[in-house]
CSV table of C-alpha atoms and ligand atoms in Angstrom, one decimal:
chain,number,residue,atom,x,y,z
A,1,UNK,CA,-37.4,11.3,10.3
A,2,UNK,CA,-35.4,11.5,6.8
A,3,UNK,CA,-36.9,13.6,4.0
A,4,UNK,CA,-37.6,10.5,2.7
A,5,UNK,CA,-40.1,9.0,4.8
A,6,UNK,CA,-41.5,12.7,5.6
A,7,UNK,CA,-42.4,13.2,1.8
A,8,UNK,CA,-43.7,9.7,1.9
A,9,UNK,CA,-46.4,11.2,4.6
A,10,UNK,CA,-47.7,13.6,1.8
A,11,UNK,CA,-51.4,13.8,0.9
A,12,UNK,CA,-51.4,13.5,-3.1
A,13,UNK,CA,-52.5,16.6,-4.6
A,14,UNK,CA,-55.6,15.8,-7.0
A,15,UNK,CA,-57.6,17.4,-9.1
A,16,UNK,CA,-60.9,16.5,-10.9
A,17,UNK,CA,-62.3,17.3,-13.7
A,18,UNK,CA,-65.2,16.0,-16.4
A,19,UNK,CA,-68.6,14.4,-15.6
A,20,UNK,CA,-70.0,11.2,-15.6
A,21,UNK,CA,-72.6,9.1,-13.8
A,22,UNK,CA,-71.5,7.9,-10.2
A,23,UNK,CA,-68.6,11.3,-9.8
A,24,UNK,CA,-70.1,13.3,-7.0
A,25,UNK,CA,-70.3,9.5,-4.9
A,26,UNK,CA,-66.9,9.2,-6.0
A,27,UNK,CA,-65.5,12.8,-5.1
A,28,UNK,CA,-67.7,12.3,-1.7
A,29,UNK,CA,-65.2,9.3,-0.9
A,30,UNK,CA,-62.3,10.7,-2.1
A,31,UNK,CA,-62.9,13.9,-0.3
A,32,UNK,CA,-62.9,11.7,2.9
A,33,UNK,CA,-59.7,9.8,2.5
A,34,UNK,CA,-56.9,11.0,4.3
A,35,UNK,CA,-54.2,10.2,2.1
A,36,UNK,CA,-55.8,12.3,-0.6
A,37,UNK,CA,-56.2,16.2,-0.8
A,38,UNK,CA,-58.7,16.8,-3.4
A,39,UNK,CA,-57.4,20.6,-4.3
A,40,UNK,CA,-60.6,21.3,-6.5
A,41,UNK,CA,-62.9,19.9,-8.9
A,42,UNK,CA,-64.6,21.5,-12.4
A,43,UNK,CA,-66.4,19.8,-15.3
A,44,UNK,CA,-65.1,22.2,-17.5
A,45,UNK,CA,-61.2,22.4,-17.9
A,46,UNK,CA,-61.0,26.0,-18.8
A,47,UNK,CA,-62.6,26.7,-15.2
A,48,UNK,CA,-59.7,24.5,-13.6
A,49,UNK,CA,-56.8,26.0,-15.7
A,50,UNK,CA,-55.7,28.0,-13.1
A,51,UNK,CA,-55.5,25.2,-10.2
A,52,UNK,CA,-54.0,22.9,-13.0
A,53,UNK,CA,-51.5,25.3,-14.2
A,54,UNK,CA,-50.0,26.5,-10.3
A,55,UNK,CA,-51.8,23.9,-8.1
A,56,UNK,CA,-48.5,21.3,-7.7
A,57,UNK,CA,-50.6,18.7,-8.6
A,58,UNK,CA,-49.9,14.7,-8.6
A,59,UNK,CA,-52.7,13.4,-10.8
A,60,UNK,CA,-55.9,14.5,-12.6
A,61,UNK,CA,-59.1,12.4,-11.9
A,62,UNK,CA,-60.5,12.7,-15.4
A,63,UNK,CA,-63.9,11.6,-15.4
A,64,UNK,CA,-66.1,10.8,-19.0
A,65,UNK,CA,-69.1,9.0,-20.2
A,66,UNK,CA,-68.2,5.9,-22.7
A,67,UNK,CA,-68.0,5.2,-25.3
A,68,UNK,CA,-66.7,8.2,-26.9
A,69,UNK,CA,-62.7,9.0,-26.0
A,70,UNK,CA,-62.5,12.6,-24.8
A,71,UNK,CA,-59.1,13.3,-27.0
A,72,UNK,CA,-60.3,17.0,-27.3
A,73,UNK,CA,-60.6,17.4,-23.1
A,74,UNK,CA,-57.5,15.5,-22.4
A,75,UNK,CA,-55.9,18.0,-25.3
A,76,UNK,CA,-56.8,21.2,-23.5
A,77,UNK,CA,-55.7,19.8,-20.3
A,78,UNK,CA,-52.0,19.3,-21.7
A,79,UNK,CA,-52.0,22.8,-22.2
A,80,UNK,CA,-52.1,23.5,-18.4
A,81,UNK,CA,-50.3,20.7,-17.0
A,82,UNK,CA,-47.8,17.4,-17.5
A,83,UNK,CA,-49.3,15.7,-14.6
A,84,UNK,CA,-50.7,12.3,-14.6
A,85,UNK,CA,-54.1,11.9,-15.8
A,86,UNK,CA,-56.6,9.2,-14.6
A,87,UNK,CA,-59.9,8.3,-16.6
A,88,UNK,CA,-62.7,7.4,-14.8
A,89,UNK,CA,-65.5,6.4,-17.1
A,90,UNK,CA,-69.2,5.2,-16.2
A,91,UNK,CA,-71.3,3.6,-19.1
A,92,UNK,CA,-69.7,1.5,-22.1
A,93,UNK,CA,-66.1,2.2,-21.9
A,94,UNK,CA,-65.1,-1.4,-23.3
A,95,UNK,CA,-63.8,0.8,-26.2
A,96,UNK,CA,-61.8,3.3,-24.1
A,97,UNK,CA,-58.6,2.0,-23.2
A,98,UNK,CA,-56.3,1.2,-26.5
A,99,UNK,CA,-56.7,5.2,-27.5
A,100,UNK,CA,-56.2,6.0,-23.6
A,101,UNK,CA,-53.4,4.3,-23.1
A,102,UNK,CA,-52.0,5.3,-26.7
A,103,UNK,CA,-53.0,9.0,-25.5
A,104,UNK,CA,-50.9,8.7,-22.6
A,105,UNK,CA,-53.5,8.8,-20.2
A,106,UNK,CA,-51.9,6.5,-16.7
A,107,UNK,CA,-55.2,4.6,-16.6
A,108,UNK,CA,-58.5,3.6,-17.0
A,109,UNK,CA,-61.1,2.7,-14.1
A,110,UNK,CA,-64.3,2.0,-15.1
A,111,UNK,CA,-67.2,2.7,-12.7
A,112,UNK,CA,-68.9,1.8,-10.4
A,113,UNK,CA,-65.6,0.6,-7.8
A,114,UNK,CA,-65.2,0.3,-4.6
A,115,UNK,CA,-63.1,3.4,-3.1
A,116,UNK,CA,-59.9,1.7,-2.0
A,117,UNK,CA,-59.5,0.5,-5.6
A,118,UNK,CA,-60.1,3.7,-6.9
A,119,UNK,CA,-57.2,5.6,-4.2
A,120,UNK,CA,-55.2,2.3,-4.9
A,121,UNK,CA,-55.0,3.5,-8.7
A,122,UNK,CA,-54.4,7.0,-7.5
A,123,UNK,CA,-51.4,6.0,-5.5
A,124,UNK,CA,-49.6,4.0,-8.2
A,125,UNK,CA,-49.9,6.3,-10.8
A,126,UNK,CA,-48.8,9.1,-8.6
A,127,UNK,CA,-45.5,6.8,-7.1
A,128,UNK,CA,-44.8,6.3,-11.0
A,129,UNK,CA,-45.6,9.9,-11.8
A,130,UNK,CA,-42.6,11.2,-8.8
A,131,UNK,CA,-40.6,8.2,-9.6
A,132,UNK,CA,-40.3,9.2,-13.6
A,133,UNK,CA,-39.4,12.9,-12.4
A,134,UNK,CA,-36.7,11.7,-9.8
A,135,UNK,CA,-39.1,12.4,-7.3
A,136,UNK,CA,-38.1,9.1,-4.8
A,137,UNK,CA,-36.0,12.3,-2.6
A,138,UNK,CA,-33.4,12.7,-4.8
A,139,UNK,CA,-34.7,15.5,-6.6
A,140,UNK,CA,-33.3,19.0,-6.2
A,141,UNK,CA,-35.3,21.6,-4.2
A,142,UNK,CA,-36.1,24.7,-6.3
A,143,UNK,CA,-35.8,27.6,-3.7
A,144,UNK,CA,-37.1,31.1,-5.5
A,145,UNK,CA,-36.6,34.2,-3.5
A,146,UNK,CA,-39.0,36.8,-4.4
A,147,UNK,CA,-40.0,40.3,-3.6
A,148,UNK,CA,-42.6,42.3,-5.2
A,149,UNK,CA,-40.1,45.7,-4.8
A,150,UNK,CA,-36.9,46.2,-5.9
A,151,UNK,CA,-34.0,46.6,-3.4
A,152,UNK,CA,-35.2,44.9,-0.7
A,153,UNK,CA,-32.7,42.3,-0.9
A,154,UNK,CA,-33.1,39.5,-2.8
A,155,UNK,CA,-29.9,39.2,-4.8
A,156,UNK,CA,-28.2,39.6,-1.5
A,157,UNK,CA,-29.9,36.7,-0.2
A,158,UNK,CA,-30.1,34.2,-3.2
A,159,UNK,CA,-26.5,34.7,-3.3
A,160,UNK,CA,-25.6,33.8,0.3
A,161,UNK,CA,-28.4,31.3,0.5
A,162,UNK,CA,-26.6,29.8,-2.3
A,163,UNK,CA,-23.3,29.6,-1.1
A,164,UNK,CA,-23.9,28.6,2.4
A,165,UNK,CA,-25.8,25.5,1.1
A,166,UNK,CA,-22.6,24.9,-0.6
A,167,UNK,CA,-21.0,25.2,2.2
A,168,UNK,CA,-23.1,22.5,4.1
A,169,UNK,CA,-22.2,20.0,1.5
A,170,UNK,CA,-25.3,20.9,-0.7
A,171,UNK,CA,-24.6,20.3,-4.7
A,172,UNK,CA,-26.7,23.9,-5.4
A,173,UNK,CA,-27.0,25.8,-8.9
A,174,UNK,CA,-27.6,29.4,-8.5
A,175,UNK,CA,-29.9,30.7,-11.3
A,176,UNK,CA,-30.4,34.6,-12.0
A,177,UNK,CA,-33.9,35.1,-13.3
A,178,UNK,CA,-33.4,38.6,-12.9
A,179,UNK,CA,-33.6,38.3,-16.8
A,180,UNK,CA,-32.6,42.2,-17.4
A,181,UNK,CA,-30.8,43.7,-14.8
A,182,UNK,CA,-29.5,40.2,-13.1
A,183,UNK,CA,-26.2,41.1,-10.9
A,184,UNK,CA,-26.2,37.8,-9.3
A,185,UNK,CA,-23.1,37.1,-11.1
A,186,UNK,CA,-21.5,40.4,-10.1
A,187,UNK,CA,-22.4,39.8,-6.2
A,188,UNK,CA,-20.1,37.0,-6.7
A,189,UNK,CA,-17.9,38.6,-8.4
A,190,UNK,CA,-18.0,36.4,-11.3
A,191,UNK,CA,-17.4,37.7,-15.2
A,192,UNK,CA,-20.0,36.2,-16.9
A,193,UNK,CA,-18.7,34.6,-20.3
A,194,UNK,CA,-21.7,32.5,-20.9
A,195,UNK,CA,-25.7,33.2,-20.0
A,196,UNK,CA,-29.2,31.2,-19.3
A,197,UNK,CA,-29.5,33.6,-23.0
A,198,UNK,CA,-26.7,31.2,-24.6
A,199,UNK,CA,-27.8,28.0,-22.7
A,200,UNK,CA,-31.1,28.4,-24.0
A,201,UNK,CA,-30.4,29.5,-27.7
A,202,UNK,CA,-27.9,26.7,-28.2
A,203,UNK,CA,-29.1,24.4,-30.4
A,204,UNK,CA,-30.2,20.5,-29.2
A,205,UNK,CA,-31.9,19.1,-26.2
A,206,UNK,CA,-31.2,20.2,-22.8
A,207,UNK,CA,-30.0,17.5,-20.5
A,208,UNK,CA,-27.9,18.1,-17.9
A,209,UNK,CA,-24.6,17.3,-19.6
A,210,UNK,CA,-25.7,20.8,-21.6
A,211,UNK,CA,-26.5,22.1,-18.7
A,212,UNK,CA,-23.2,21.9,-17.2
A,213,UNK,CA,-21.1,23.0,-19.9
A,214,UNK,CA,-22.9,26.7,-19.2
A,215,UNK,CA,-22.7,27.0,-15.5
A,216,UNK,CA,-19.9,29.1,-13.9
A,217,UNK,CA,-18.1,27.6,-11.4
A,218,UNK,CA,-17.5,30.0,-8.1
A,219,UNK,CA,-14.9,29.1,-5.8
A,220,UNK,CA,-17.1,28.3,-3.1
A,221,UNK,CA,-18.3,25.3,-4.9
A,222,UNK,CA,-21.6,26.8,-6.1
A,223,UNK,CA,-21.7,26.4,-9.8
A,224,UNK,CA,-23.9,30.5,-11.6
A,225,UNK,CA,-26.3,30.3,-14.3
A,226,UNK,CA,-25.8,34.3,-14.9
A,227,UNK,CA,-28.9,36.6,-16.2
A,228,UNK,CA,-27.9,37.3,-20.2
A,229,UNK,CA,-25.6,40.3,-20.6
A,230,UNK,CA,-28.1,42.1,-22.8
A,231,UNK,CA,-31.1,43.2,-21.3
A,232,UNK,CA,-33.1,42.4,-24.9
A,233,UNK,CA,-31.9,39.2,-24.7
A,234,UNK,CA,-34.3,37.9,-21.9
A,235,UNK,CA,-37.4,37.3,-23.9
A,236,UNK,CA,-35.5,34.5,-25.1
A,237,UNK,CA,-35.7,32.8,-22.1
A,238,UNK,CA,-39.2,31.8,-22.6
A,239,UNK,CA,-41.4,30.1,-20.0
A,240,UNK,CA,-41.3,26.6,-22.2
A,241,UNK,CA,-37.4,26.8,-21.7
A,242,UNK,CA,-37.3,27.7,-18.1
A,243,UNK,CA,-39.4,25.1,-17.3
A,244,UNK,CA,-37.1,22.2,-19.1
A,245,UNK,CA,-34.1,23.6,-17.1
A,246,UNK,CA,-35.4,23.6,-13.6
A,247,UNK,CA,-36.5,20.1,-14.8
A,248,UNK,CA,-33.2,19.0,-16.0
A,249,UNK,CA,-31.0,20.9,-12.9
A,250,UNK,CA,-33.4,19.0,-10.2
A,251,UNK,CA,-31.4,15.6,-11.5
A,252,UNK,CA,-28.2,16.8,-10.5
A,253,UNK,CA,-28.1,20.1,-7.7
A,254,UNK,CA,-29.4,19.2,-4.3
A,255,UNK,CA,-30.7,22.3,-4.3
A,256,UNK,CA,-31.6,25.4,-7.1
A,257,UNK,CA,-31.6,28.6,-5.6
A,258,UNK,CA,-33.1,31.3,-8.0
A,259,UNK,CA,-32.8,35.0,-8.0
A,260,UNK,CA,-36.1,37.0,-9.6
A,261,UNK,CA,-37.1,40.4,-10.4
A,262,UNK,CA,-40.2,42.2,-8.9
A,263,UNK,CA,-42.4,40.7,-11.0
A,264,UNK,CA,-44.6,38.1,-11.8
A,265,UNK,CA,-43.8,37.9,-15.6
A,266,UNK,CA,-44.0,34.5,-17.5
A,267,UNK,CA,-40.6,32.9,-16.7
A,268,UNK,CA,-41.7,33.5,-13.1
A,269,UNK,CA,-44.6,31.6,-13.5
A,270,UNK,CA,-43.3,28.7,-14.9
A,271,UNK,CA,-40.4,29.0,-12.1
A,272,UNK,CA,-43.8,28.9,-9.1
A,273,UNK,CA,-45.1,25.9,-10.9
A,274,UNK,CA,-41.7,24.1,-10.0
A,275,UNK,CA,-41.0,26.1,-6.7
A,276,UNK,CA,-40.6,24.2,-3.3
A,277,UNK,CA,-40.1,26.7,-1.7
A,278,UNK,CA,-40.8,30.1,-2.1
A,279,UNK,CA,-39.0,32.8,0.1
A,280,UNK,CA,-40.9,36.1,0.0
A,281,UNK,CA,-38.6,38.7,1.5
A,282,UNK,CA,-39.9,42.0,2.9
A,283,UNK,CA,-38.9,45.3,5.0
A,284,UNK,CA,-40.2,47.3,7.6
A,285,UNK,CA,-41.5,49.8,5.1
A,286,UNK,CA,-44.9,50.1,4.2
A,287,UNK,CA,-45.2,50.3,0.5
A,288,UNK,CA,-43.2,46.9,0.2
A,289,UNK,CA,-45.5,45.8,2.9
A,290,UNK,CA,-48.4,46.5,0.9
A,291,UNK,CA,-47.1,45.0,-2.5
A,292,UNK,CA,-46.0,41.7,-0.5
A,293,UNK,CA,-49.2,41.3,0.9
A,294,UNK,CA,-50.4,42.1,-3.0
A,295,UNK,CA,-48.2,38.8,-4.3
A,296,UNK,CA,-49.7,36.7,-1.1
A,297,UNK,CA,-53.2,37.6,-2.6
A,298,UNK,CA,-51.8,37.0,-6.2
A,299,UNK,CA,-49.9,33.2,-5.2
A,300,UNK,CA,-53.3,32.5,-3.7
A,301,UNK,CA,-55.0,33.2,-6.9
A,302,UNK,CA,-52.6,30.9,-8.6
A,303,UNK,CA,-53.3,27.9,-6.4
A,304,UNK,CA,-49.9,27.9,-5.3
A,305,UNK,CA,-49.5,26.1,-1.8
A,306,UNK,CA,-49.5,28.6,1.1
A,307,UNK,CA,-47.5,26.5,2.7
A,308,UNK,CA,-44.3,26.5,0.6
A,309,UNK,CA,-44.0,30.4,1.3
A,310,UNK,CA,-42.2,31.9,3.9
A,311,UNK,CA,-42.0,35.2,4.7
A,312,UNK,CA,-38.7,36.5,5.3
A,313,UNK,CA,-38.0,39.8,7.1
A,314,UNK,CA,-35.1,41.6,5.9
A,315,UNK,CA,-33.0,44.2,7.5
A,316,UNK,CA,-35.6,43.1,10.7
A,317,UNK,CA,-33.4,45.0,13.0
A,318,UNK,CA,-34.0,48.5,12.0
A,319,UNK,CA,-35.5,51.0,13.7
A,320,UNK,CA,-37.9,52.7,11.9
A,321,UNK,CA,-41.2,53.2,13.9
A,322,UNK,CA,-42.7,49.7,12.7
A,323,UNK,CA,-42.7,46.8,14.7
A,324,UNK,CA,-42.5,43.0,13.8
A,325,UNK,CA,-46.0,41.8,14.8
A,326,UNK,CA,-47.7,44.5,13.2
A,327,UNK,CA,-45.9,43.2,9.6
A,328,UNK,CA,-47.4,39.8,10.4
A,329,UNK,CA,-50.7,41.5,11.2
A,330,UNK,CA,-50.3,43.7,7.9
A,331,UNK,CA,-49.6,40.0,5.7
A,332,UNK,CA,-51.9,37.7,7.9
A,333,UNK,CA,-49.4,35.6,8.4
A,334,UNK,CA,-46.1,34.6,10.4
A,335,UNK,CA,-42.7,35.5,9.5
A,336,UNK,CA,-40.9,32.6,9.2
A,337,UNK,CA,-37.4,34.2,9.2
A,338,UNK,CA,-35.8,37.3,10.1
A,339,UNK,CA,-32.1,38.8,8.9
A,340,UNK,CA,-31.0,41.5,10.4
A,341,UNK,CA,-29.3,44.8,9.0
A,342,UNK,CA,-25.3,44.3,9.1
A,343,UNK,CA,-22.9,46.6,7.4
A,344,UNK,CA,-20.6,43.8,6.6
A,345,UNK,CA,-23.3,43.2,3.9
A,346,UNK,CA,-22.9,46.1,1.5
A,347,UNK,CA,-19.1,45.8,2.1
A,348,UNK,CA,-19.3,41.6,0.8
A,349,UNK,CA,-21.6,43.2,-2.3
A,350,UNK,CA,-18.7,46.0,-3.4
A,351,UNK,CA,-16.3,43.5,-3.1
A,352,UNK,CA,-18.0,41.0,-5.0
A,353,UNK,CA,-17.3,38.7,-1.9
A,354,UNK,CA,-20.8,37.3,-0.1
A,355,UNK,CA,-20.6,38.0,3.7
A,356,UNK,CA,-21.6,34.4,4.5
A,357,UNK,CA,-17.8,33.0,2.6
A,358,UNK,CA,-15.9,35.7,3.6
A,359,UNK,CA,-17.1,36.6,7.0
A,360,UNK,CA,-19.1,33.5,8.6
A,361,UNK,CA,-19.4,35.3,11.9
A,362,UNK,CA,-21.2,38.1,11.3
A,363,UNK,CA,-25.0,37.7,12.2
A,364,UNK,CA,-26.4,38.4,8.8
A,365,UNK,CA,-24.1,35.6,7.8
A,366,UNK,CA,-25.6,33.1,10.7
A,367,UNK,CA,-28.8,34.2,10.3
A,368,UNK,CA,-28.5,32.7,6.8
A,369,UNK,CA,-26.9,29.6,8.2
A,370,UNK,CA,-30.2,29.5,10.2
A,371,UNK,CA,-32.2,29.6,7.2
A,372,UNK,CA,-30.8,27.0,5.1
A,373,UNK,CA,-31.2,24.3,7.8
A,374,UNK,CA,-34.7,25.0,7.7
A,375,UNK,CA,-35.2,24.8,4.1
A,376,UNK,CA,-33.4,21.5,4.3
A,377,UNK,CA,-34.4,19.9,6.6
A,378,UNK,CA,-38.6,20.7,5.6
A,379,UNK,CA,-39.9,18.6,3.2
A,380,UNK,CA,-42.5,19.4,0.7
A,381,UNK,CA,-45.5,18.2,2.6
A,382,UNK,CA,-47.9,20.3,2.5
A,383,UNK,CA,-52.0,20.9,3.9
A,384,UNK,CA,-54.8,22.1,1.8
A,385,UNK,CA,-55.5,24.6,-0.2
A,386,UNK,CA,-58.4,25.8,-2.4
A,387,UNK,CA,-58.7,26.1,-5.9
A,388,UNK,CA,-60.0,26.6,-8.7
A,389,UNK,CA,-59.5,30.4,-8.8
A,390,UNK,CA,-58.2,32.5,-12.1
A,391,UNK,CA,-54.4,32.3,-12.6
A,392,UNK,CA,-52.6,34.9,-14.2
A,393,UNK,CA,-51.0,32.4,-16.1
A,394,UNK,CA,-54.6,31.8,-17.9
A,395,UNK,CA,-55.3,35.7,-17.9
A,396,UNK,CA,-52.1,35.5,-20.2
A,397,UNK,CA,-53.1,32.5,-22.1
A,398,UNK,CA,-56.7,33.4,-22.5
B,401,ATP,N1,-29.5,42.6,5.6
B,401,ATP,C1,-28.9,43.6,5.0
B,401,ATP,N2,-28.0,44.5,5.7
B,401,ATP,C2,-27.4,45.5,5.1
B,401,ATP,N3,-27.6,45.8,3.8
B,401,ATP,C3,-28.4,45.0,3.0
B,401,ATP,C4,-29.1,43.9,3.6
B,401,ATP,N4,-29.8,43.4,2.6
B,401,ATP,C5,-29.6,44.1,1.5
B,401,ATP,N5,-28.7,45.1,1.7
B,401,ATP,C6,-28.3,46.1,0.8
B,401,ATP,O1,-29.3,46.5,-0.1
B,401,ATP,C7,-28.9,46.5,-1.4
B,401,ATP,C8,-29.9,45.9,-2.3
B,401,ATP,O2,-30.0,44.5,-2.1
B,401,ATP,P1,-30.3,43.6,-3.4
B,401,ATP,O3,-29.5,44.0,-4.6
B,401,ATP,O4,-30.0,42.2,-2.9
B,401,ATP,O5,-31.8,43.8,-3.6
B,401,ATP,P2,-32.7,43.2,-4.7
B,401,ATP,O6,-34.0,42.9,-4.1
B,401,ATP,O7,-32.0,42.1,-5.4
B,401,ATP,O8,-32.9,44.4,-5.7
B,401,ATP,P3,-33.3,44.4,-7.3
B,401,ATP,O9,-34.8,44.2,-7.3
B,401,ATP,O10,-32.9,45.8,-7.7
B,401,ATP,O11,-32.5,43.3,-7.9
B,401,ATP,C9,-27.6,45.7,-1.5
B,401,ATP,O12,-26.6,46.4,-2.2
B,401,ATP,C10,-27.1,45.5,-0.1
B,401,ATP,O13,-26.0,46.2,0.2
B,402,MG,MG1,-31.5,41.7,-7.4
């Protein structure tokens, strides 16, 4: 089956919000149809900021008594989220749709309607919605590798990741969120002339054409967005900004691999809400045990889909008195890949040379090979997931 047709498959992520005469019928149904997954429902947006914020969502179910226009609702709501909203409206909504429509809002049904017109609505707006954002397969998969402690290996694995996607024919952007300390560039070893600081302070619109123009170019084919050479610099890379480039770099890389730091700050956020996949690495030791199991308890918070995280041992191969299956008992949950300890490793990061160019046979170096298959040949299709739960990104906003 091609990605394609796989993504086709996927249950549209809905949310719904607002009251009005006929809903709980209408979230009964919807709640039943198995092309839908309803992620969560709240009359009052604030409750739903978190599942709108990190929830992936493909429309909002918007539901409102006529005749009054709920401009100030819809408002709030575009301070969460850019997805699609849908207006269902019971009583006298006559009036409704010229401010709707002006508003932006995809459309108007008025109730009471049968169900298969109401998921027939849902389905257009939501092929228009992926269609506007590239989202017919062509769009790039945002891969963020993540680790709630330092050192584990995350550089070392964006890096590779990166480059052996390159290698299998994959257009792939490698960005350094690691807004401070980012070495990215240095594990490549790449001199960093330009930043994601100048990209971002350059004056204009971003569009891809920008884009390019601050890329590095490594030999491997994989073009670098470095982390800024100032540490003070990265507060300019602000959530608003991050979120416009992943945007903008979906159009043209096949894939965006991004390097983080060990924490959840805003830029990370915005990076989740535009994360495919997200590849949690850990290591047989317990304290980054514990704090991965801590960011699985803090993505589930934030809605994010349990499904696009995979846990990936590092350095799975050592001996050091803990076993495999008792990390996956520690994390409730599998580990979806394991790379094992190899010296050639360290020597590919001190010669600014990535193991998986320079020495393709050595089983770190397959092990990634391994990896990147996966990711490309999964699609986003994913199962449910509740919601509704507090999102650091409103603890920040609130
Ligand atoms: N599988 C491995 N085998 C051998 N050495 C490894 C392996 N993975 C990582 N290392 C070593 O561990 C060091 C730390 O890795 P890396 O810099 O990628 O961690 P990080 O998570 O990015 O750290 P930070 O949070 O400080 O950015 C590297 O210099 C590398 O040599
Ligand atoms: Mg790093």
């Amino acid at each position: 089956m091609t990605e394609h047709e796989n993504n086709a498959k996927e249950r549209l992520r809905i949310y719904v919000t607002g009251s009005c005469d006929g809903l709980p019928e209408v979230l009964q149904a919807l709640q039943a149809h198995d092309e839908l997954e309803i992620i969560g429902s709240a009359e009052m947006i604030q409750e739903a900021a978190a599942a709108l914020a990190g929830g992936h969502l493909d429309a909002i179910l918007h539901a409102t008594r006529g005749p009054d226009y709920p401009a100030g609702e819809l408002a709030s709501m575009r301070e969460y989220t850019r997805a699609p909203v849908i207006l269902v409206a019971s009583g006298d909504c006559s009036g409704l749709l010229e401010e709707a429509l002006e508003d932006g809002v995809a459309d108007l049904i008025p109730l009471p309607q049968l169900t298969e017109n109401i998921v027939f609505a849902i389905r257009k707006v939501c092929h228009q919605g992926r269609r506007a954002q590239g989202g017919d397969g062509s769009r790039g998969r945002v891969i963020t590798v993540f680790s709630p402690k330092g050192g584990v290996g995350k550089t070392v694995v964006s890096t590779n990741l990166a480059v052996t996607l390159c290698k299998m024919g994959k257009s792939t952007l490698l960005l350094d969120l690691d807004l401070q300390f980012g070495d990215a560039a240095i594990m490549l070893g790449l001199q960093p002339d330009k930043t994601i600081y100048d990209l971002v302070v350059a004056p204009g619109e971003l569009d891809s054409e920008k884009l390019a123009g601050y890329t590095l170019a490594h030999q491997s084919g994989l073009d670098v967005l470095p982390a800024p050479l100032q540490p003070e610099d990265a507060e300019l890379v602000t959530e608003g900004k991050l979120a416009r480039l992943l945007e903008v770099a979906r159009g043209p890389y096949d894939a965006i691999v991004v390097d983080t730091s060990p924490f959840f700050h805003g830029p990370m956020l915005a990076t989740l809400d535009r994360t495919d996949d997200l590849l949690l690495l850990c290591g047989l030791d317990v304290p980054t045990i514990k704090n991965v199991r801590l960011s699985l308890q803090t993505l589930e918070l934030l809605s994010f889909p349990s499904e696009r995280v995979g846990v990936v041992l590092n350095r799975a191969n050592t001996n050091v008195g803990i076993q495999r299956a008792e990390v996956e008992r520690a994390l409730e949950t599998k580990i979806r890949a394991d790379l094992p300890s190899d010296r050639a490793v360290p020597l590919g990061v001190n010669r600014g040379k990535p193991v998986s160019l320079n020495d393709p046979g050595a089983d770190f170096s397959k092990a990634i090979v391994d990896l990147a298959k996966g990711l490309m040949a999964e699609t986003s299709g994913k199962k449910k997931k509740d919601a509704g739960k507090k999102s650091l990104l409103s603890r920040r906003r609130s």
